[in-house]
Amino acid sequence: MTTLLRPAPLTAPRVSGDLPGPRSTALLAHQERWESSARTYPRHLPIALAEGEGSFVRDVDGNVFIDFLAGAGVLSLGHDHPELVRAVRHQLDSLTHGLDFPTPAKDAFTQAQLSMLAPELRKRTRLHFCGPTGANAVEAAIKLCKIATGRGDIISFQGAFHGSTHATMALSGLVSQKAPVRDGMPGVHFFPYTASGPAPDGCSVNGADLLEQALRDGNGGIPLPAAVIMEMVQGEGGNFVARTDFVRKVREVTRSLGIPLIVDEVQTGCGRTGTWFAFEQYGIEPDVIVASKALSGIGLPVALILYDAALDTWAPGAHIGTFRGNQLAFAAGVETIRIIRRDDILGNVRRRGARIADRLSGLTRNPWVRQVRGRGLMWGIELADPRDGRPATEVAAAVQHHALRHGLIVERGGRDDAVVRILPPLNVTAEVVDMACSNLVDAVSARAHRSSVH
């Protein structure tokens, strides 16, 4: 009888040979043969995954990588956290799917989510469970506001990303995503997003001032909208962090005009920026909060909106979804919040975020680095050609490839995909942060130098 030994624990990156390796190459070929052309991540990160543990993944060829993509932010406590796995296994023995029936798991999840809100906000908050993705929750939020106000237009911001469904594409700034889809959702108006540091759109004025001017002007061209939707940090838009005066002015304008403010916390929520929701750092309270990605902490799909009870005017069945009763996600989500409190995960996010800021700050001396920006554990390195200021897309791709070849998974985003982005697990250790930052600094330095030479 042969005893199969479990592979060594994943504690450090290790890459040997070419990427992709032979087993990954075979699976990638199968994927190309059978899957949709819309697939994205394996085109830039050509590996096939076998297992994950904490902040690491192993591919099918035995290579080990630090995973600073973390399922696009859904794995808030890393891969296969043992306590979350145990909670899910326990729930498997009783109930896995419950539509919108009340269940012990769902009630515990609801109370756990409400407990993370400030007391006054909690008192007036209702929850609605949507389809399983952030885009489903955004769709629910805009429908809620349209029904409650009787109005139809929506205000969004340049650089925004709210999803890839028909309506959420219309709310997003990425023109290339919308171009092939004719006759998108009408009535969406975009204003400049005012961020800390260099303006993402080159506009130096406060976008909230322009918003107020347009909405208060009888000849401004925009009817009073059903809602304004915004992100505190534009993740997919390039990791731009909203300026405090901008956010507060948007809240002031919307409140004075009776316009519901939707804050999209799909990526920033559940502790990503160092508070449970990013809006807490701005001293505001939105009317609707959209949450999804990290609600379960382990990648099980669940999405919801938390909103002011005054908006709760829709009829039974006005917004439904077959998979809104994911009991496994609820059980994991309750355990995630317990661990976050017990282990001071939000404090860890702030400490590790400060460490990342310190370790990457020297990159701003590199002429190819336009800005390093972020909050908590959500960071981006924007690369631009020092000769003309244009986005350095090819350099960013080379940095991503170099990082992967040396054992670090990172993503790209922003205008022309010229921002190298990281989304580490929220419980990442100081040692892993240092390894990853050393990799990133080396990757940027090597690839920017090569571009300068050429």
Short mmCIF file of C-alpha atoms in Angstrom, two decimals:
data_model
loop_
_atom_site.label_atom_id
_atom_site.label_comp_id
_atom_site.label_asym_id
_atom_site.label_seq_id
_atom_site.Cartn_x
_atom_site.Cartn_y
_atom_site.Cartn_z
CA MET A 1 0.00 0.00 0.00
CA THR A 2 1.39 3.39 -1.01
CA THR A 3 0.88 6.37 1.27
CA LEU A 4 0.52 9.66 -0.59
CA LEU A 5 2.18 12.52 1.26
CA ARG A 6 0.45 15.88 1.37
CA PRO A 7 2.54 18.56 -0.39
CA ALA A 8 4.54 20.85 1.85
CA PRO A 9 2.64 23.79 3.39
CA LEU A 10 2.49 26.91 1.27
CA THR A 11 4.74 29.41 3.03
CA ALA A 12 6.90 31.01 0.32
CA PRO A 13 6.83 31.53 -3.46
CA ARG A 14 8.67 29.00 -5.58
CA VAL A 15 8.68 28.96 -9.39
CA SER A 16 10.79 26.66 -11.54
CA GLY A 17 10.85 26.29 -15.28
CA ASP A 18 8.83 28.17 -17.84
CA LEU A 19 5.32 29.50 -17.29
CA PRO A 20 2.94 28.04 -18.03
CA GLY A 21 4.24 24.60 -17.08
CA PRO A 22 3.21 21.51 -19.07
CA ARG A 23 0.15 20.63 -16.99
CA SER A 24 -1.04 24.24 -16.94
CA THR A 25 -0.48 24.45 -20.69
CA ALA A 26 -2.76 21.46 -21.24
CA LEU A 27 -5.57 22.86 -19.08
CA LEU A 28 -5.26 26.31 -20.64
CA ALA A 29 -5.60 24.67 -24.06
CA HIS A 30 -8.76 22.87 -22.92
CA GLN A 31 -10.12 26.15 -21.60
CA GLU A 32 -9.42 27.93 -24.88
CA ARG A 33 -11.14 25.11 -26.78
CA TRP A 34 -14.32 25.04 -24.73
CA GLU A 35 -14.79 28.25 -22.76
CA SER A 36 -16.05 31.66 -23.76
CA SER A 37 -13.74 34.18 -25.41
CA ALA A 38 -14.74 36.59 -22.65
CA ARG A 39 -12.47 34.85 -20.11
CA THR A 40 -9.86 37.26 -18.75
CA TYR A 41 -7.48 36.33 -15.94
CA PRO A 42 -5.72 33.33 -17.58
CA ARG A 43 -4.84 35.50 -20.58
CA HIS A 44 -2.53 37.62 -18.41
CA LEU A 45 -1.79 35.09 -15.68
CA PRO A 46 -1.26 31.83 -17.63
CA ILE A 47 -1.41 29.23 -14.87
CA ALA A 48 -3.89 26.55 -13.81
CA LEU A 49 -4.57 26.43 -10.08
CA ALA A 50 -4.51 23.28 -7.97
CA GLU A 51 -4.80 24.42 -4.34
CA GLY A 52 -4.61 27.42 -2.05
CA GLU A 53 -3.63 28.04 1.54
CA GLY A 54 -3.70 31.42 3.23
CA SER A 55 -1.99 33.98 0.99
CA PHE A 56 -0.55 31.35 -1.37
CA VAL A 57 -1.66 29.20 -4.28
CA ARG A 58 -0.01 26.24 -5.98
CA ASP A 59 -0.49 25.58 -9.68
CA VAL A 60 -0.88 22.12 -11.21
CA ASP A 61 2.84 22.09 -12.06
CA GLY A 62 3.87 22.60 -8.43
CA ASN A 63 4.79 26.28 -8.66
CA VAL A 64 3.84 28.36 -5.62
CA PHE A 65 2.72 32.00 -5.84
CA ILE A 66 1.83 34.73 -3.38
CA ASP A 67 -1.77 35.49 -4.31
CA PHE A 68 -2.31 39.24 -4.13
CA LEU A 69 -5.43 39.00 -6.29
CA ALA A 70 -7.30 36.84 -3.74
CA GLY A 71 -10.20 36.01 -6.02
CA ALA A 72 -10.55 39.69 -7.01
CA GLY A 73 -10.96 40.51 -3.33
CA VAL A 74 -13.46 37.84 -2.27
CA LEU A 75 -11.02 35.81 -0.15
CA SER A 76 -10.79 38.24 2.73
CA LEU A 77 -9.26 35.64 5.05
CA GLY A 78 -7.22 33.95 2.34
CA HIS A 79 -7.58 30.53 0.78
CA ASP A 80 -9.26 27.73 2.75
CA HIS A 81 -9.24 29.35 6.17
CA PRO A 82 -9.75 26.30 8.44
CA GLU A 83 -12.42 27.88 10.63
CA LEU A 84 -14.45 29.01 7.62
CA VAL A 85 -14.11 25.60 6.02
CA ARG A 86 -15.34 24.03 9.25
CA ALA A 87 -18.35 26.39 9.39
CA VAL A 88 -19.28 25.54 5.81
CA ARG A 89 -18.93 21.80 6.39
CA HIS A 90 -21.17 22.04 9.45
CA GLN A 91 -23.84 23.92 7.47
CA LEU A 92 -23.65 21.32 4.68
CA ASP A 93 -25.14 18.78 7.04
CA SER A 94 -28.35 20.79 7.56
CA LEU A 95 -29.36 23.11 4.70
CA THR A 96 -27.61 24.59 1.68
CA HIS A 97 -30.28 26.59 -0.17
CA GLY A 98 -33.29 28.38 1.23
CA LEU A 99 -34.57 30.97 -1.26
CA ASP A 100 -35.75 33.88 0.91
CA PHE A 101 -37.21 31.76 3.71
CA PRO A 102 -35.95 32.68 7.17
CA THR A 103 -33.38 30.23 8.51
CA PRO A 104 -31.11 30.23 11.56
CA ALA A 105 -28.07 30.73 9.32
CA LYS A 106 -29.65 33.64 7.47
CA ASP A 107 -30.85 35.32 10.66
CA ALA A 108 -27.39 35.02 12.20
CA PHE A 109 -25.84 36.46 9.04
CA THR A 110 -28.33 39.35 9.01
CA GLN A 111 -27.64 40.23 12.63
CA ALA A 112 -23.87 39.96 12.08
CA GLN A 113 -24.04 42.38 9.14
CA LEU A 114 -26.19 44.87 11.04
CA SER A 115 -23.84 44.69 14.02
CA MET A 116 -21.07 46.16 11.86
CA LEU A 117 -23.04 49.39 11.30
CA ALA A 118 -23.03 52.45 13.56
CA PRO A 119 -25.98 52.29 16.02
CA GLU A 120 -28.06 55.10 14.50
CA LEU A 121 -27.56 53.79 10.96
CA ARG A 122 -28.41 50.27 12.11
CA LYS A 123 -31.78 51.38 13.52
CA ARG A 124 -33.09 52.54 10.17
CA THR A 125 -31.49 49.91 7.93
CA ARG A 126 -33.27 47.19 5.95
CA LEU A 127 -31.53 44.40 4.04
CA HIS A 128 -32.41 42.90 0.68
CA PHE A 129 -30.72 39.75 -0.58
CA CYS A 130 -30.13 39.80 -4.32
CA GLY A 131 -28.65 37.51 -6.92
CA PRO A 132 -25.16 36.27 -6.02
CA THR A 133 -22.96 38.99 -7.54
CA GLY A 134 -22.13 42.62 -6.92
CA ALA A 135 -23.70 43.55 -10.25
CA ASN A 136 -26.98 41.96 -9.10
CA ALA A 137 -26.86 44.12 -5.98
CA VAL A 138 -26.17 47.29 -7.97
CA GLU A 139 -29.13 46.47 -10.20
CA ALA A 140 -31.30 46.02 -7.12
CA ALA A 141 -30.10 49.31 -5.66
CA ILE A 142 -30.95 51.38 -8.71
CA LYS A 143 -34.32 49.64 -9.07
CA LEU A 144 -35.10 50.35 -5.41
CA CYS A 145 -34.30 54.05 -5.83
CA LYS A 146 -36.26 54.37 -9.05
CA ILE A 147 -39.34 52.83 -7.46
CA ALA A 148 -39.03 54.85 -4.24
CA THR A 149 -38.52 58.21 -5.96
CA GLY A 150 -40.61 57.73 -9.08
CA ARG A 151 -37.69 59.13 -11.07
CA GLY A 152 -35.55 57.51 -13.74
CA ASP A 153 -32.13 59.11 -14.28
CA ILE A 154 -28.95 58.03 -12.48
CA ILE A 155 -25.76 60.00 -11.80
CA SER A 156 -22.45 58.15 -11.91
CA PHE A 157 -18.79 59.23 -12.10
CA GLN A 158 -16.08 59.02 -14.70
CA GLY A 159 -13.79 56.06 -14.06
CA ALA A 160 -16.51 54.13 -12.21
CA PHE A 161 -16.97 50.38 -12.47
CA HIS A 162 -20.21 48.85 -11.22
CA GLY A 163 -20.40 45.57 -13.15
CA SER A 164 -20.80 43.97 -16.57
CA THR A 165 -24.55 43.42 -16.81
CA HIS A 166 -26.58 45.55 -19.19
CA ALA A 167 -27.53 48.18 -16.60
CA THR A 168 -24.29 48.18 -14.60
CA MET A 169 -22.27 48.63 -17.79
CA ALA A 170 -24.30 51.77 -18.42
CA LEU A 171 -23.27 53.03 -14.96
CA SER A 172 -19.58 52.31 -15.57
CA GLY A 173 -17.10 54.61 -17.21
CA LEU A 174 -15.26 52.13 -19.43
CA VAL A 175 -16.35 53.10 -22.94
CA SER A 176 -14.71 50.12 -24.66
CA GLN A 177 -16.87 47.77 -22.61
CA LYS A 178 -20.04 49.50 -23.76
CA ALA A 179 -19.08 50.05 -27.40
CA PRO A 180 -20.17 46.64 -28.77
CA VAL A 181 -23.53 46.80 -26.93
CA ARG A 182 -26.03 49.04 -28.63
CA ASP A 183 -28.88 50.86 -26.90
CA GLY A 184 -27.65 50.64 -23.33
CA MET A 185 -29.71 51.77 -20.36
CA PRO A 186 -30.65 55.43 -20.97
CA GLY A 187 -30.66 58.27 -18.48
CA VAL A 188 -27.15 57.87 -17.01
CA HIS A 189 -25.05 61.03 -16.58
CA PHE A 190 -21.35 61.13 -15.66
CA PHE A 191 -19.44 63.71 -13.62
CA PRO A 192 -15.71 64.01 -12.84
CA TYR A 193 -14.44 61.92 -9.93
CA THR A 194 -12.30 64.00 -7.59
CA ALA A 195 -9.48 61.92 -6.14
CA SER A 196 -6.53 62.51 -3.87
CA GLY A 197 -3.39 63.32 -5.84
CA PRO A 198 -3.41 63.79 -9.64
CA ALA A 199 -6.93 63.91 -11.05
CA PRO A 200 -7.86 60.72 -12.94
CA ASP A 201 -9.43 62.71 -15.77
CA GLY A 202 -7.13 65.75 -15.70
CA CYS A 203 -9.92 67.87 -14.21
CA SER A 204 -8.78 69.90 -11.22
CA VAL A 205 -12.20 71.17 -10.11
CA ASN A 206 -14.28 69.42 -7.48
CA GLY A 207 -16.72 67.18 -9.35
CA ALA A 208 -19.28 67.69 -6.59
CA ASP A 209 -19.41 71.41 -7.37
CA LEU A 210 -20.18 70.63 -11.02
CA LEU A 211 -22.82 68.15 -9.89
CA GLU A 212 -24.52 70.72 -7.68
CA GLN A 213 -24.40 73.37 -10.39
CA ALA A 214 -26.00 71.05 -12.95
CA LEU A 215 -28.73 69.77 -10.63
CA ARG A 216 -29.73 73.19 -9.29
CA ASP A 217 -29.75 74.83 -12.73
CA GLY A 218 -33.13 74.72 -14.44
CA ASN A 219 -31.23 74.73 -17.72
CA GLY A 220 -28.63 72.22 -16.54
CA GLY A 221 -30.04 69.51 -18.79
CA ILE A 222 -30.38 66.80 -16.12
CA PRO A 223 -33.71 66.03 -14.46
CA LEU A 224 -33.62 65.38 -10.73
CA PRO A 225 -32.27 61.81 -10.68
CA ALA A 226 -33.45 58.71 -8.87
CA ALA A 227 -30.00 58.22 -7.34
CA VAL A 228 -26.31 59.09 -7.35
CA ILE A 229 -23.99 56.09 -7.24
CA MET A 230 -20.31 56.30 -6.30
CA GLU A 231 -17.30 54.37 -5.02
CA MET A 232 -15.06 55.59 -2.22
CA VAL A 233 -12.12 53.99 -4.04
CA GLN A 234 -12.38 53.33 -7.76
CA GLY A 235 -10.77 49.90 -7.81
CA GLU A 236 -11.17 48.76 -11.41
CA GLY A 237 -10.92 52.40 -12.46
CA GLY A 238 -7.29 52.52 -11.34
CA ASN A 239 -7.35 52.59 -7.52
CA PHE A 240 -8.24 56.26 -7.21
CA VAL A 241 -9.11 57.25 -3.64
CA ALA A 242 -11.90 59.83 -3.38
CA ARG A 243 -11.07 63.15 -1.76
CA THR A 244 -12.89 63.77 1.51
CA ASP A 245 -14.32 67.17 0.56
CA PHE A 246 -15.63 65.67 -2.68
CA VAL A 247 -17.47 62.84 -0.95
CA ARG A 248 -18.93 65.09 1.74
CA LYS A 249 -20.13 67.61 -0.82
CA VAL A 250 -21.82 64.88 -2.86
CA ARG A 251 -23.59 63.73 0.31
CA GLU A 252 -24.60 67.30 1.16
CA VAL A 253 -25.99 67.96 -2.33
CA THR A 254 -27.89 64.69 -2.57
CA ARG A 255 -29.41 65.05 0.87
CA SER A 256 -30.52 68.65 0.28
CA LEU A 257 -32.17 67.71 -3.02
CA GLY A 258 -33.76 64.49 -1.76
CA ILE A 259 -31.65 62.23 -3.98
CA PRO A 260 -30.73 58.79 -2.58
CA LEU A 261 -26.96 58.23 -2.43
CA ILE A 262 -25.83 54.70 -3.30
CA VAL A 263 -22.32 53.78 -2.18
CA ASP A 264 -20.89 50.81 -4.05
CA GLU A 265 -18.82 48.89 -1.49
CA VAL A 266 -18.57 45.68 -3.51
CA GLN A 267 -14.76 45.82 -3.51
CA THR A 268 -14.05 48.26 -0.68
CA GLY A 269 -16.46 46.70 1.80
CA CYS A 270 -15.99 44.07 4.51
CA GLY A 271 -12.77 45.58 5.81
CA ARG A 272 -10.73 46.05 2.63
CA THR A 273 -9.79 49.68 3.40
CA GLY A 274 -9.35 49.33 7.17
CA THR A 275 -12.92 50.00 8.30
CA TRP A 276 -15.83 47.65 7.68
CA PHE A 277 -17.13 50.00 4.99
CA ALA A 278 -14.96 52.63 3.33
CA PHE A 279 -17.59 55.38 3.67
CA GLU A 280 -17.02 55.35 7.44
CA GLN A 281 -13.69 57.12 6.86
CA TYR A 282 -15.48 60.03 5.18
CA GLY A 283 -17.92 60.86 7.96
CA ILE A 284 -21.03 60.25 5.84
CA GLU A 285 -23.98 57.87 5.86
CA PRO A 286 -25.34 56.74 2.48
CA ASP A 287 -28.93 55.85 1.78
CA VAL A 288 -28.02 52.56 0.11
CA ILE A 289 -24.93 50.37 0.62
CA VAL A 290 -24.07 47.72 -1.97
CA ALA A 291 -22.02 44.76 -0.70
CA SER A 292 -20.97 41.43 -2.15
CA LYS A 293 -17.44 40.12 -2.83
CA ALA A 294 -16.05 39.43 0.66
CA LEU A 295 -19.30 38.93 2.57
CA SER A 296 -18.68 35.20 3.01
CA GLY A 297 -14.91 35.59 3.46
CA ILE A 298 -14.25 32.36 1.58
CA GLY A 299 -15.51 33.07 -1.93
CA LEU A 300 -19.02 31.65 -1.61
CA PRO A 301 -21.38 33.96 -3.52
CA VAL A 302 -23.75 36.27 -1.70
CA ALA A 303 -24.81 39.87 -2.33
CA LEU A 304 -27.07 42.33 -0.58
CA ILE A 305 -28.08 45.94 -0.28
CA LEU A 306 -28.49 47.70 3.06
CA TYR A 307 -30.75 50.71 2.78
CA ASP A 308 -32.78 53.31 4.62
CA ALA A 309 -36.17 51.91 5.57
CA ALA A 310 -37.79 55.04 4.07
CA LEU A 311 -36.93 53.62 0.62
CA ASP A 312 -38.63 50.30 1.29
CA THR A 313 -41.61 50.93 -0.96
CA TRP A 314 -41.33 48.06 -3.41
CA ALA A 315 -43.95 45.31 -3.55
CA PRO A 316 -43.42 41.61 -2.76
CA GLY A 317 -41.52 40.01 -5.63
CA ALA A 318 -40.33 43.36 -7.00
CA HIS A 319 -36.75 42.05 -7.02
CA ILE A 320 -36.02 38.36 -6.66
CA GLY A 321 -33.23 35.89 -7.38
CA THR A 322 -33.08 32.12 -7.08
CA PHE A 323 -29.69 32.06 -5.38
CA ARG A 324 -30.34 34.71 -2.75
CA GLY A 325 -30.56 32.07 -0.01
CA ASN A 326 -27.02 30.64 0.00
CA GLN A 327 -26.88 29.09 3.48
CA LEU A 328 -23.22 28.10 3.11
CA ALA A 329 -22.24 31.70 2.43
CA PHE A 330 -24.31 32.86 5.40
CA ALA A 331 -22.59 30.42 7.77
CA ALA A 332 -19.15 31.42 6.50
CA GLY A 333 -20.04 35.12 6.72
CA VAL A 334 -21.01 34.88 10.38
CA GLU A 335 -17.76 33.11 11.17
CA THR A 336 -15.80 35.68 9.13
CA ILE A 337 -17.11 38.56 11.24
CA ARG A 338 -16.36 36.64 14.45
CA ILE A 339 -12.76 36.09 13.32
CA ILE A 340 -12.37 39.68 12.15
CA ARG A 341 -13.33 40.89 15.62
CA ARG A 342 -11.35 38.28 17.51
CA ASP A 343 -8.13 38.68 15.54
CA ASP A 344 -8.32 42.47 15.04
CA ILE A 345 -8.27 41.98 11.27
CA LEU A 346 -9.21 45.61 10.62
CA GLY A 347 -6.17 46.67 12.64
CA ASN A 348 -4.06 44.28 10.59
CA VAL A 349 -5.38 45.88 7.40
CA ARG A 350 -4.32 49.32 8.60
CA ARG A 351 -0.89 48.13 9.77
CA ARG A 352 -0.12 46.15 6.63
CA GLY A 353 -1.45 48.99 4.48
CA ALA A 354 0.97 51.40 6.15
CA ARG A 355 3.78 48.90 5.54
CA ILE A 356 2.89 48.64 1.85
CA ALA A 357 2.80 52.43 1.55
CA ASP A 358 6.27 52.61 3.10
CA ARG A 359 7.76 49.80 1.01
CA LEU A 360 6.38 51.10 -2.29
CA SER A 361 6.96 54.80 -1.67
CA GLY A 362 10.42 54.69 -3.22
CA LEU A 363 8.89 53.71 -6.56
CA THR A 364 7.72 57.28 -7.08
CA ARG A 365 11.34 58.19 -7.82
CA ASN A 366 11.15 55.97 -10.89
CA PRO A 367 10.31 58.16 -13.91
CA TRP A 368 7.89 55.52 -15.21
CA VAL A 369 5.80 55.56 -12.01
CA ARG A 370 3.20 58.32 -12.06
CA GLN A 371 1.70 57.55 -8.67
CA VAL A 372 1.47 54.90 -5.96
CA ARG A 373 -1.93 55.13 -4.28
CA GLY A 374 -4.22 53.14 -2.08
CA ARG A 375 -5.95 52.67 1.22
CA GLY A 376 -5.84 49.71 3.59
CA LEU A 377 -5.08 46.63 1.48
CA MET A 378 -6.11 48.04 -1.87
CA TRP A 379 -3.13 49.49 -3.76
CA GLY A 380 -2.19 50.50 -7.28
CA ILE A 381 0.98 51.54 -9.09
CA GLU A 382 0.21 53.74 -12.10
CA LEU A 383 2.77 53.54 -14.90
CA ALA A 384 3.12 56.25 -17.52
CA ASP A 385 5.67 57.02 -20.23
CA PRO A 386 7.88 59.83 -18.88
CA ARG A 387 8.32 61.19 -22.41
CA ASP A 388 4.67 62.01 -23.11
CA GLY A 389 2.70 61.00 -20.00
CA ARG A 390 0.68 58.36 -21.81
CA PRO A 391 -0.38 55.21 -19.95
CA ALA A 392 2.44 52.66 -20.12
CA THR A 393 0.27 49.62 -20.80
CA GLU A 394 3.07 47.42 -22.13
CA VAL A 395 5.29 48.21 -19.17
CA ALA A 396 2.48 47.37 -16.75
CA ALA A 397 1.95 44.05 -18.56
CA ALA A 398 5.68 43.35 -18.35
CA VAL A 399 5.66 44.14 -14.62
CA GLN A 400 2.75 41.74 -14.11
CA HIS A 401 4.56 39.02 -16.05
CA HIS A 402 7.85 39.59 -14.19
CA ALA A 403 6.04 39.43 -10.85
CA LEU A 404 4.33 36.16 -11.81
CA ARG A 405 7.58 34.64 -13.02
CA HIS A 406 9.05 35.38 -9.59
CA GLY A 407 6.08 34.07 -7.63
CA LEU A 408 3.57 36.93 -7.20
CA ILE A 409 0.08 37.22 -8.67
CA VAL A 410 -1.06 40.82 -9.26
CA GLU A 411 -3.76 42.36 -11.42
CA ARG A 412 -3.93 45.33 -13.78
CA GLY A 413 -6.65 47.93 -14.17
CA GLY A 414 -7.29 51.62 -14.71
CA ARG A 415 -7.10 53.54 -17.95
CA ASP A 416 -5.50 51.34 -20.63
CA ASP A 417 -4.70 48.72 -17.96
CA ALA A 418 -1.64 50.70 -16.91
CA VAL A 419 -2.17 50.37 -13.15
CA VAL A 420 -0.65 47.36 -11.40
CA ARG A 421 -3.05 46.47 -8.58
CA ILE A 422 -2.86 44.35 -5.43
CA LEU A 423 -5.68 43.01 -3.23
CA PRO A 424 -4.02 40.89 -0.51
CA PRO A 425 -6.03 38.83 1.98
CA LEU A 426 -6.93 40.98 4.97
CA ASN A 427 -5.08 38.67 7.38
CA VAL A 428 -1.86 38.76 5.37
CA THR A 429 1.27 38.66 7.53
CA ALA A 430 4.08 41.22 7.64
CA GLU A 431 6.49 38.63 6.22
CA VAL A 432 4.33 37.96 3.17
CA VAL A 433 3.81 41.69 2.60
CA ASP A 434 7.57 42.23 2.61
CA MET A 435 8.15 39.36 0.16
CA ALA A 436 5.47 40.68 -2.19
CA CYS A 437 6.66 44.29 -2.01
CA SER A 438 10.25 43.25 -2.74
CA ASN A 439 8.98 41.36 -5.77
CA LEU A 440 6.96 44.37 -6.97
CA VAL A 441 9.81 46.84 -6.51
CA ASP A 442 12.15 44.54 -8.45
CA ALA A 443 9.57 44.00 -11.20
CA VAL A 444 8.88 47.71 -11.70
CA SER A 445 12.57 48.63 -11.58
CA ALA A 446 13.59 45.90 -14.04
CA ARG A 447 10.84 46.49 -16.58
CA ALA A 448 10.91 50.29 -16.43
CA HIS A 449 14.70 50.20 -16.90
CA ARG A 450 14.34 47.92 -19.91
CA SER A 451 11.75 50.26 -21.45
CA SER A 452 14.02 53.25 -20.90
CA VAL A 453 16.92 51.46 -22.61
CA HIS A 454 14.79 50.58 -25.59
#
